[in-house]
Structures are given as structure tokens and as C-alpha cells.
PDB file of C-alpha atoms in Angstrom:
ATOM      1  CA  MET A 250      13.692  28.070  13.553  1.00 90.00           C
ATOM      2  CA  LEU A 251      12.119  31.423  14.355  1.00 94.00           C
ATOM      3  CA  PRO A 252       8.966  31.311  16.446  1.00 97.00           C
ATOM      4  CA  THR A 253       5.806  31.129  14.361  1.00 96.00           C
ATOM      5  CA  LEU A 254       2.771  33.322  14.818  1.00 96.00           C
ATOM      6  CA  ASP A 255       1.076  30.281  16.370  1.00 96.00           C
ATOM      7  CA  ASP A 256       3.902  30.090  18.950  1.00 97.00           C
ATOM      8  CA  LEU A 257       3.472  33.782  19.722  1.00 97.00           C
ATOM      9  CA  HIS A 258      -0.330  33.506  19.926  1.00 96.00           C
ATOM     10  CA  LEU A 259       0.042  30.666  22.420  1.00 96.00           C
ATOM     11  CA  GLN A 260       2.551  32.587  24.557  1.00 95.00           C
ATOM     12  CA  CYS A 261       0.466  35.768  24.551  1.00 95.00           C
ATOM     13  CA  ARG A 262      -2.883  33.946  24.856  1.00 96.00           C
ATOM     14  CA  ILE A 263      -4.252  35.532  21.685  1.00 96.00           C
ATOM     15  CA  ASP A 264      -7.107  33.893  19.774  1.00 95.00           C
ATOM     16  CA  THR A 265      -7.322  36.255  16.794  1.00 94.00           C
ATOM     17  CA  ASP A 266      -4.946  37.513  14.132  1.00 94.00           C
ATOM     18  CA  GLU A 267      -5.747  41.188  14.738  1.00 95.00           C
ATOM     19  CA  GLU A 268      -2.418  41.868  16.453  1.00 95.00           C
ATOM     20  CA  ASP A 269      -0.175  39.806  14.178  1.00 96.00           C
ATOM     21  CA  ALA A 270       1.618  42.901  12.850  1.00 97.00           C
ATOM     22  CA  LEU A 271       2.454  43.941  16.413  1.00 96.00           C
ATOM     23  CA  LEU A 272       3.703  40.445  17.260  1.00 97.00           C
ATOM     24  CA  LEU A 273       5.904  40.381  14.151  1.00 97.00           C
ATOM     25  CA  MET A 274       7.333  43.789  15.062  1.00 96.00           C
ATOM     26  CA  TYR A 275       8.146  42.526  18.559  1.00 95.00           C
ATOM     27  CA  LEU A 276       9.688  39.359  17.091  1.00 97.00           C
ATOM     28  CA  ALA A 277      11.937  41.373  14.761  1.00 97.00           C
ATOM     29  CA  ALA A 278      13.011  43.544  17.708  1.00 94.00           C
ATOM     30  CA  ALA A 279      13.677  40.474  19.880  1.00 96.00           C
ATOM     31  CA  LYS A 280      15.773  38.868  17.128  1.00 97.00           C
ATOM     32  CA  GLU A 281      17.790  42.061  16.676  1.00 96.00           C
ATOM     33  CA  LYS A 282      18.273  42.390  20.447  1.00 96.00           C
ATOM     34  CA  ALA A 283      19.449  38.769  20.647  1.00 97.00           C
ATOM     35  CA  GLU A 284      21.852  39.189  17.711  1.00 96.00           C
ATOM     36  CA  ASN A 285      23.342  42.335  19.257  1.00 95.00           C
ATOM     37  CA  TYR A 286      23.796  40.621  22.618  1.00 95.00           C
ATOM     38  CA  LEU A 287      25.202  37.423  21.127  1.00 96.00           C
ATOM     39  CA  ASN A 288      27.530  39.245  18.711  1.00 94.00           C
ATOM     40  CA  ARG A 289      26.263  36.746  16.138  1.00 93.00           C
ATOM     41  CA  SER A 290      23.617  36.661  13.453  1.00 94.00           C
ATOM     42  CA  LEU A 291      20.765  34.180  13.794  1.00 95.00           C
ATOM     43  CA  SER A 292      19.685  31.849  11.016  1.00 92.00           C
ATOM     44  CA  ASP A 293      16.530  29.799  10.515  1.00 86.00           C
ATOM     45  CA  SER A 294      18.349  26.754   9.161  1.00 75.00           C
ATOM     46  CA  GLU A 295      21.735  25.072   8.761  1.00 68.00           C
ATOM     47  CA  LYS A 296      21.586  25.689   5.008  1.00 66.00           C
ATOM     48  CA  LYS A 297      21.569  29.463   5.519  1.00 60.00           C
ATOM     49  CA  THR A 298      24.493  29.430   7.988  1.00 56.00           C
ATOM     50  CA  GLN A 299      27.511  30.674   6.065  1.00 66.00           C
ATOM     51  CA  ASN A 300      30.200  31.417   8.664  1.00 74.00           C
ATOM     52  CA  ALA A 301      31.294  30.699  12.220  1.00 73.00           C
ATOM     53  CA  THR A 302      29.610  33.761  13.680  1.00 78.00           C
ATOM     54  CA  GLN A 303      26.179  32.746  12.400  1.00 89.00           C
ATOM     55  CA  LEU A 304      24.076  30.605  14.675  1.00 93.00           C
ATOM     56  CA  VAL A 305      21.105  28.394  13.929  1.00 94.00           C
ATOM     57  CA  ILE A 306      18.168  29.208  16.184  1.00 96.00           C
ATOM     58  CA  THR A 307      18.008  26.432  18.789  1.00 95.00           C
ATOM     59  CA  PRO A 308      14.958  25.632  20.922  1.00 96.00           C
ATOM     60  CA  LEU A 309      16.479  27.676  23.785  1.00 96.00           C
ATOM     61  CA  ILE A 310      17.098  30.709  21.577  1.00 97.00           C
ATOM     62  CA  LYS A 311      13.576  30.349  20.215  1.00 97.00           C
ATOM     63  CA  GLN A 312      12.307  30.362  23.806  1.00 97.00           C
ATOM     64  CA  ALA A 313      14.245  33.568  24.548  1.00 98.00           C
ATOM     65  CA  LEU A 314      12.638  35.251  21.529  1.00 98.00           C
ATOM     66  CA  ILE A 315       9.170  34.064  22.583  1.00 97.00           C
ATOM     67  CA  LEU A 316       9.850  35.284  26.130  1.00 96.00           C
ATOM     68  CA  ALA A 317      10.753  38.768  24.871  1.00 95.00           C
ATOM     69  CA  VAL A 318       7.716  38.990  22.588  1.00 95.00           C
ATOM     70  CA  GLY A 319       5.366  37.872  25.365  1.00 94.00           C
ATOM     71  CA  PHE A 320       6.899  40.315  27.834  1.00 94.00           C
ATOM     72  CA  TRP A 321       6.654  43.255  25.443  1.00 93.00           C
ATOM     73  CA  TYR A 322       3.101  42.291  24.477  1.00 93.00           C
ATOM     74  CA  ASP A 323       2.045  42.266  28.135  1.00 92.00           C
ATOM     75  CA  THR A 324       3.849  45.473  29.121  1.00 90.00           C
ATOM     76  CA  ARG A 325       3.610  47.283  25.751  1.00 84.00           C
ATOM     77  CA  GLU A 326       7.085  48.709  26.292  1.00 70.00           C
ATOM     78  CA  LEU A 327      10.271  48.169  24.342  1.00 65.00           C
ATOM     79  CA  LYS A 328      12.411  49.902  26.963  1.00 72.00           C
ATOM     80  CA  ARG A 329      13.341  46.801  28.925  1.00 81.00           C
ATOM     81  CA  ILE A 330      14.167  43.235  28.148  1.00 87.00           C
ATOM     82  CA  PRO A 331      12.441  40.527  30.218  1.00 83.00           C
ATOM     83  CA  PRO A 332      14.218  38.797  33.082  1.00 80.00           C
ATOM     84  CA  GLY A 333      15.712  35.537  31.867  1.00 93.00           C
ATOM     85  CA  PHE A 334      16.344  36.668  28.275  1.00 96.00           C
ATOM     86  CA  TYR A 335      20.081  37.156  28.766  1.00 95.00           C
ATOM     87  CA  GLU A 336      20.440  34.088  30.975  1.00 95.00           C
ATOM     88  CA  ILE A 337      19.015  31.901  28.219  1.00 96.00           C
ATOM     89  CA  LEU A 338      21.334  33.422  25.606  1.00 97.00           C
ATOM     90  CA  ASN A 339      24.562  33.463  27.668  1.00 94.00           C
ATOM     91  CA  ASP A 340      25.712  29.998  26.549  1.00 92.00           C
ATOM     92  CA  TYR A 341      25.700  31.091  22.901  1.00 94.00           C
ATOM     93  CA  ARG A 342      27.355  34.502  23.291  1.00 93.00           C
ATOM     94  CA  ILE A 343      30.659  35.409  21.673  1.00 90.00           C
ATOM     95  CA  TYR A 344      32.522  37.841  23.883  1.00 87.00           C
ATOM     96  CA  PRO A 345      34.573  40.476  22.050  1.00 79.00           C
ATOM     97  CA  MET A 346      38.257  40.701  22.908  1.00 78.00           C
ATOM     98  CA  ARG A 347      38.974  43.876  24.830  1.00 75.00           C
ATOM     99  CA  GLY A 348      41.788  46.106  23.674  1.00 63.00           C
ATOM    100  CA  LYS A 349      42.273  44.214  20.422  1.00 57.00           C
ATOM    101  CA  ASP A 350      41.335  45.455  16.990  1.00 54.00           C
ATOM    102  CA  VAL A 351      40.083  42.227  15.465  1.00 50.00           C
ATOM    103  CA  SER A 352      38.957  43.973  12.297  1.00 51.00           C
ATOM    104  CA  ARG A 353      42.553  44.300  11.037  1.00 46.00           C
ATOM    105  CA  ARG A 354      44.905  41.432  10.422  1.00 42.00           C
ATOM    106  CA  ILE A 355      48.642  41.972  10.200  1.00 44.00           C
ATOM    107  CA  ASP A 356      50.505  39.268   8.276  1.00 37.00           C
TER     108      ASP A 356
END
């Protein structure tokens, strides 16, 4: 499951909802960054997972997303990704085959 605004408020130590739009923007960016790194799309639930490349968001993946949001909130930069983000996601990554065109299939 994607992190909730409550999760993000807790991580960023925010008591109001004034910056919710900013947090949601950071969350969308973190999810996109994770999907690009993993070479997989992320899903909120098993019911939405339709193929082998989709991945249900586990507690560890959720933590990576929260880590990125908290880091960007503190630094106010989207240039870098926080230390630990990739290490958390490594176990779930699909590595592309080098030198192979996997988009075409020859029968």
C-alpha cells in the first residue's frame, strides 16, 4: 500500500495539512523514481496486479517511498535521491538483459 498522508506527516514531523499538496507531489515523484529503478510498475493491492512485472508495494518499498519524501521535504530538492533508497529497492529490481532486444519475439 502507498504511504498515507499520515505516514508522510509522521516522517516529516508535520502537524498541519498545509503542505499536503507538496507531500503528494513528492510521493508521486518517489513512486515514479522507484518504478524506473525497479523496471516494474507498483500496485497498491494484489487485485490490481495484472502481470509479472507489476509489484505490490511491500512494507520495505513503502519505507523507501517514505524515505524519499522525507529527504526531499527536508532538503527541498528533487535533484538527488536519499542514501538508502536504492539499497532498499535492490531486492525487487528486474535487471534488463544487455544486448538483447526483448521487445521482439521470433518464433
